[in-house]
Amino acid sequence: MKNKILFFPFLFAWLFVAGCSADDEPTPGDGDEKVDLPPAEVQAIDLNSYDNGSGVMMQAFYWDVEPRHGWWDLLSEKVDDWADAGIDRIWLPPASKGASGGYSMGYDPSDYFDLGEFYNQQTTETRFGSREELDNLISAAHANDIEVIADIVLNHNSGGGKQLNPYRGYETWTLFDKEHGNASSKFNRTYENFYPNSTSDYDHGSLFYAETNLDHNQEYVQNWLWAADYSVANFYKNEVGFDGWRFDYVLGFEDWVVKAWMDEVGGFGVAELWHGDPNVLEDYIEDTGVAVFDFAAFYKMEEAFDRFDDLTYLTRHQVWQTYPEKAVTFTANHDTEHNNHEDNTILPANKMKAYAFILTHPGYPTIFYSDYENEAFQEELNQLILIHNSIATGDVEVLYVDNDEYIMKRNGSGSNPGLILYINTSINMKARSNIQTNWDSTPVMDYSNNIDFMITTSEDGTVSLRAPANGYAIYSIME
């Protein structure tokens, strides 16, 4: 069942007539405009006193991280600060040994059970470090009440030995044993475990590594991946201590595989279904029960802020609108930044407006490591995370939208006041009057620290608010 959020993308004309009027380049207190300022004794609310039960995930890597063999130790030094900032999960790169050995980012899995313990693919440690260092990182995260999410690659294998595959009629790199890329000797594989084989001629048609796509219909493969006590899933959960799963490239195998994995071991689960159609993403949620990365929201933000420079795209169909508990929102990841294709990347100049969008709207937001470590972004991101975990709650109402202005209200819940987000992409400061708030005769201010502006709402809750040029403001009550 889809959980509908109050959302009004089709009321633009009505909002123009009945709701708001705008002034460009306003100056507080100048001209004919009357600004009702709060009394001097009023101050900002303490956002730390509000807890809406939300959290934020950190994608704790980027493509080709450095230093090699020292990544787990580096992250261990950061989890204390991340916990203080409001991060409740960290998503790690694939932790097992890949075909590229000490250079592998893990997306070419060779030995699922080698986490930096065996001399394999010309290295003992993975690119990220040793098994002991991974254990230390997970312990440090758990000590800070941070869950650790494993990146799981369930289809394309790499780094095995060459053998004749009679079902393809040529040699394939499909022999995985102690001497051929599988030093742990667990989950040995031959061509019989990949498509096609003696039990199935089905080939899912993966876009890459088609010759080493595992046949998940085989009981042997199922047992080693998730079904048996000795499986990868149970090893990662019960021995290593992972709390959940990010399923890589689920377009490469059947939906039921993820559901079977989750039924066996549970935990948090999110699928990388790289598809911009929200209907496809929602169907996957219904078929598997896991969350998805909200690529629909990502592309709507890219279109709104970059490609078309039109904020009305922010109101179009996205997964967080219908499945807020299953939509993992993001503005960047290791692939979008590494590939750097203009239609798959939100430009740095627009990143913070995009983060303001996902950190004030429903969904489970993800922060990309490289963005957080950017000195120009970190303080602002910390404030947005605080806002997200405190006053970003309640039903969503879009109060006004046009090509360069977007005003959204979260209605709050109980004693939680909620917020109003005002995004402005024009080169001028913007002001819009007759904005309907839930706060009658109440002083309000911007909690993003982007504009020094305070005002008192009218008796009926209406107010004139402002947003800085090419920026955003996030308003809530004062006390």
PDB file of N, CA and C in Angstrom, residues 62 64-77 93 95-98 100-105 114-134 136-137:
ATOM      1  N   TYR A  62      34.466   7.074  -1.511  1.00  0.00           N
ATOM      2  CA  TYR A  62      34.347   7.585  -2.864  1.00  0.00           C
ATOM      3  C   TYR A  62      35.157   6.650  -3.754  1.00  0.00           C
ATOM      4  N   ASP A  64      38.010   4.949  -5.701  1.00  0.00           N
ATOM      5  CA  ASP A  64      39.470   4.907  -5.564  1.00  0.00           C
ATOM      6  C   ASP A  64      39.950   5.688  -4.346  1.00  0.00           C
ATOM      7  N   VAL A  65      39.425   5.312  -3.182  1.00  0.00           N
ATOM      8  CA  VAL A  65      39.784   5.997  -1.940  1.00  0.00           C
ATOM      9  C   VAL A  65      41.276   5.852  -1.650  1.00  0.00           C
ATOM     10  N   GLU A  66      41.790   6.838  -0.994  1.00  0.00           N
ATOM     11  CA  GLU A  66      43.166   6.844  -0.501  1.00  0.00           C
ATOM     12  C   GLU A  66      43.135   7.253   0.968  1.00  0.00           C
ATOM     13  N   PRO A  67      44.055   6.755   1.790  1.00  0.00           N
ATOM     14  CA  PRO A  67      45.186   5.916   1.415  1.00  0.00           C
ATOM     15  C   PRO A  67      44.800   4.443   1.256  1.00  0.00           C
ATOM     16  N   ARG A  68      45.420   3.795   0.290  1.00  0.00           N
ATOM     17  CA  ARG A  68      45.193   2.362   0.154  1.00  0.00           C
ATOM     18  C   ARG A  68      45.686   1.633   1.394  1.00  0.00           C
ATOM     19  N   HIS A  69      44.910   0.637   1.795  1.00  0.00           N
ATOM     20  CA  HIS A  69      45.164  -0.208   2.965  1.00  0.00           C
ATOM     21  C   HIS A  69      44.969   0.534   4.289  1.00  0.00           C
ATOM     22  N   GLY A  70      44.547   1.790   4.231  1.00  0.00           N
ATOM     23  CA  GLY A  70      44.364   2.537   5.475  1.00  0.00           C
ATOM     24  C   GLY A  70      42.978   3.128   5.639  1.00  0.00           C
ATOM     25  N   TRP A  71      42.030   2.716   4.792  1.00  0.00           N
ATOM     26  CA  TRP A  71      40.713   3.366   4.799  1.00  0.00           C
ATOM     27  C   TRP A  71      39.917   3.039   6.044  1.00  0.00           C
ATOM     28  N   TRP A  72      39.930   1.770   6.472  1.00  0.00           N
ATOM     29  CA  TRP A  72      39.155   1.417   7.672  1.00  0.00           C
ATOM     30  C   TRP A  72      39.665   2.201   8.882  1.00  0.00           C
ATOM     31  N   ASP A  73      40.973   2.339   9.012  1.00  0.00           N
ATOM     32  CA  ASP A  73      41.527   3.105  10.142  1.00  0.00           C
ATOM     33  C   ASP A  73      41.127   4.574  10.062  1.00  0.00           C
ATOM     34  N   LEU A  74      41.139   5.143   8.860  1.00  0.00           N
ATOM     35  CA  LEU A  74      40.754   6.537   8.699  1.00  0.00           C
ATOM     36  C   LEU A  74      39.301   6.755   9.130  1.00  0.00           C
ATOM     37  N   LEU A  75      38.415   5.843   8.715  1.00  0.00           N
ATOM     38  CA  LEU A  75      37.001   5.978   9.093  1.00  0.00           C
ATOM     39  C   LEU A  75      36.802   5.819  10.593  1.00  0.00           C
ATOM     40  N   SER A  76      37.598   4.948  11.208  1.00  0.00           N
ATOM     41  CA  SER A  76      37.478   4.748  12.658  1.00  0.00           C
ATOM     42  C   SER A  76      37.703   6.041  13.423  1.00  0.00           C
ATOM     43  N   GLU A  77      38.532   6.926  12.867  1.00  0.00           N
ATOM     44  CA  GLU A  77      38.815   8.202  13.523  1.00  0.00           C
ATOM     45  C   GLU A  77      37.681   9.214  13.341  1.00  0.00           C
ATOM     46  N   PRO A  93      32.110   0.417   1.433  1.00  0.00           N
ATOM     47  CA  PRO A  93      32.276  -0.236   0.133  1.00  0.00           C
ATOM     48  C   PRO A  93      32.360  -1.745   0.311  1.00  0.00           C
ATOM     49  N   ALA A  95      33.501  -5.119   1.132  1.00  0.00           N
ATOM     50  CA  ALA A  95      34.647  -5.348   2.012  1.00  0.00           C
ATOM     51  C   ALA A  95      35.493  -6.539   1.606  1.00  0.00           C
ATOM     52  N   SER A  96      35.014  -7.382   0.701  1.00  0.00           N
ATOM     53  CA  SER A  96      35.724  -8.616   0.376  1.00  0.00           C
ATOM     54  C   SER A  96      36.774  -8.397  -0.715  1.00  0.00           C
ATOM     55  N   LYS A  97      37.642  -9.381  -0.880  1.00  0.00           N
ATOM     56  CA  LYS A  97      38.741  -9.294  -1.837  1.00  0.00           C
ATOM     57  C   LYS A  97      38.208  -9.305  -3.258  1.00  0.00           C
ATOM     58  N   GLY A  98      38.666  -8.344  -4.052  1.00  0.00           N
ATOM     59  CA  GLY A  98      38.285  -8.266  -5.450  1.00  0.00           C
ATOM     60  C   GLY A  98      39.400  -8.703  -6.360  1.00  0.00           C
ATOM     61  N   SER A 100      41.031  -7.109  -8.452  1.00  0.00           N
ATOM     62  CA  SER A 100      42.121  -6.126  -8.567  1.00  0.00           C
ATOM     63  C   SER A 100      42.960  -6.050  -7.307  1.00  0.00           C
ATOM     64  N   GLY A 101      42.727  -6.950  -6.366  1.00  0.00           N
ATOM     65  CA  GLY A 101      43.551  -7.045  -5.175  1.00  0.00           C
ATOM     66  C   GLY A 101      43.582  -5.776  -4.361  1.00  0.00           C
ATOM     67  N   GLY A 102      44.787  -5.259  -4.101  1.00  0.00           N
ATOM     68  CA  GLY A 102      44.946  -4.068  -3.278  1.00  0.00           C
ATOM     69  C   GLY A 102      44.482  -2.791  -3.938  1.00  0.00           C
ATOM     70  N   TYR A 103      44.091  -2.856  -5.212  1.00  0.00           N
ATOM     71  CA  TYR A 103      43.567  -1.694  -5.921  1.00  0.00           C
ATOM     72  C   TYR A 103      42.044  -1.755  -6.088  1.00  0.00           C
ATOM     73  N   SER A 104      41.453  -2.868  -5.703  1.00  0.00           N
ATOM     74  CA  SER A 104      40.031  -3.096  -5.980  1.00  0.00           C
ATOM     75  C   SER A 104      39.132  -2.295  -5.050  1.00  0.00           C
ATOM     76  N   MET A 105      38.079  -1.693  -5.627  1.00  0.00           N
ATOM     77  CA  MET A 105      37.033  -1.063  -4.828  1.00  0.00           C
ATOM     78  C   MET A 105      35.964  -2.062  -4.400  1.00  0.00           C
ATOM     79  N   ASP A 114      37.058 -13.454   2.103  1.00  0.00           N
ATOM     80  CA  ASP A 114      38.369 -12.866   2.372  1.00  0.00           C
ATOM     81  C   ASP A 114      38.178 -11.367   2.588  1.00  0.00           C
ATOM     82  N   LEU A 115      38.221 -10.956   3.830  1.00  0.00           N
ATOM     83  CA  LEU A 115      38.045  -9.550   4.193  1.00  0.00           C
ATOM     84  C   LEU A 115      39.365  -8.887   4.551  1.00  0.00           C
ATOM     85  N   GLY A 116      40.439  -9.434   3.999  1.00  0.00           N
ATOM     86  CA  GLY A 116      41.770  -8.914   4.282  1.00  0.00           C
ATOM     87  C   GLY A 116      42.553  -9.825   5.191  1.00  0.00           C
ATOM     88  N   GLU A 117      42.304 -11.136   5.052  1.00  0.00           N
ATOM     89  CA  GLU A 117      42.961 -12.127   5.916  1.00  0.00           C
ATOM     90  C   GLU A 117      43.864 -13.079   5.157  1.00  0.00           C
ATOM     91  N   PHE A 118      43.637 -13.263   3.853  1.00  0.00           N
ATOM     92  CA  PHE A 118      44.351 -14.261   3.059  1.00  0.00           C
ATOM     93  C   PHE A 118      45.198 -13.575   1.984  1.00  0.00           C
ATOM     94  N   TYR A 119      46.358 -14.180   1.707  1.00  0.00           N
ATOM     95  CA  TYR A 119      47.124 -13.691   0.561  1.00  0.00           C
ATOM     96  C   TYR A 119      46.407 -14.168  -0.690  1.00  0.00           C
ATOM     97  N   ASN A 120      45.878 -13.243  -1.425  1.00  0.00           N
ATOM     98  CA  ASN A 120      44.968 -13.563  -2.524  1.00  0.00           C
ATOM     99  C   ASN A 120      44.977 -12.371  -3.468  1.00  0.00           C
ATOM    100  N   GLN A 121      45.013 -12.614  -4.771  1.00  0.00           N
ATOM    101  CA  GLN A 121      45.063 -11.548  -5.776  1.00  0.00           C
ATOM    102  C   GLN A 121      46.224 -10.582  -5.481  1.00  0.00           C
ATOM    103  N   GLN A 122      47.380 -11.190  -5.087  1.00  0.00           N
ATOM    104  CA  GLN A 122      48.648 -10.479  -4.883  1.00  0.00           C
ATOM    105  C   GLN A 122      48.622  -9.508  -3.703  1.00  0.00           C
ATOM    106  N   THR A 123      47.739  -9.757  -2.748  1.00  0.00           N
ATOM    107  CA  THR A 123      47.709  -8.923  -1.545  1.00  0.00           C
ATOM    108  C   THR A 123      47.018  -9.675  -0.416  1.00  0.00           C
ATOM    109  N   THR A 124      47.344  -9.307   0.823  1.00  0.00           N
ATOM    110  CA  THR A 124      46.591  -9.832   1.962  1.00  0.00           C
ATOM    111  C   THR A 124      45.499  -8.836   2.341  1.00  0.00           C
ATOM    112  N   GLU A 125      45.885  -7.600   2.598  1.00  0.00           N
ATOM    113  CA  GLU A 125      44.876  -6.584   2.901  1.00  0.00           C
ATOM    114  C   GLU A 125      44.109  -6.206   1.635  1.00  0.00           C
ATOM    115  N   THR A 126      42.851  -5.841   1.818  1.00  0.00           N
ATOM    116  CA  THR A 126      42.097  -5.256   0.713  1.00  0.00           C
ATOM    117  C   THR A 126      42.554  -3.808   0.505  1.00  0.00           C
ATOM    118  N   ARG A 127      41.994  -3.144  -0.468  1.00  0.00           N
ATOM    119  CA  ARG A 127      42.312  -1.729  -0.652  1.00  0.00           C
ATOM    120  C   ARG A 127      42.064  -0.951   0.635  1.00  0.00           C
ATOM    121  N   PHE A 128      41.100  -1.430   1.447  1.00  0.00           N
ATOM    122  CA  PHE A 128      40.641  -0.667   2.602  1.00  0.00           C
ATOM    123  C   PHE A 128      41.372  -1.028   3.892  1.00  0.00           C
ATOM    124  N   GLY A 129      42.061  -2.169   3.910  1.00  0.00           N
ATOM    125  CA  GLY A 129      42.786  -2.553   5.103  1.00  0.00           C
ATOM    126  C   GLY A 129      42.621  -4.020   5.434  1.00  0.00           C
ATOM    127  N   SER A 130      42.910  -4.372   6.671  1.00  0.00           N
ATOM    128  CA  SER A 130      42.864  -5.763   7.113  1.00  0.00           C
ATOM    129  C   SER A 130      41.515  -6.088   7.751  1.00  0.00           C
ATOM    130  N   ARG A 131      41.288  -7.378   7.967  1.00  0.00           N
ATOM    131  CA  ARG A 131      40.077  -7.813   8.672  1.00  0.00           C
ATOM    132  C   ARG A 131      40.053  -7.237  10.085  1.00  0.00           C
ATOM    133  N   GLU A 132      41.187  -7.205  10.745  1.00  0.00           N
ATOM    134  CA  GLU A 132      41.239  -6.655  12.104  1.00  0.00           C
ATOM    135  C   GLU A 132      40.840  -5.184  12.114  1.00  0.00           C
ATOM    136  N   GLU A 133      41.308  -4.437  11.122  1.00  0.00           N
ATOM    137  CA  GLU A 133      40.962  -3.016  11.048  1.00  0.00           C
ATOM    138  C   GLU A 133      39.491  -2.804  10.727  1.00  0.00           C
ATOM    139  N   LEU A 134      38.905  -3.704   9.919  1.00  0.00           N
ATOM    140  CA  LEU A 134      37.459  -3.645   9.671  1.00  0.00           C
ATOM    141  C   LEU A 134      36.695  -3.923  10.957  1.00  0.00           C
ATOM    142  N   ASN A 136      37.678  -3.365  13.958  1.00  0.00           N
ATOM    143  CA  ASN A 136      37.819  -2.198  14.833  1.00  0.00           C
ATOM    144  C   ASN A 136      36.867  -1.078  14.415  1.00  0.00           C
ATOM    145  N   LEU A 137      36.726  -0.884  13.113  1.00  0.00           N
ATOM    146  CA  LEU A 137      35.809   0.146  12.622  1.00  0.00           C
ATOM    147  C   LEU A 137      34.375  -0.167  13.012  1.00  0.00           C
TER     148      LEU A 137
END
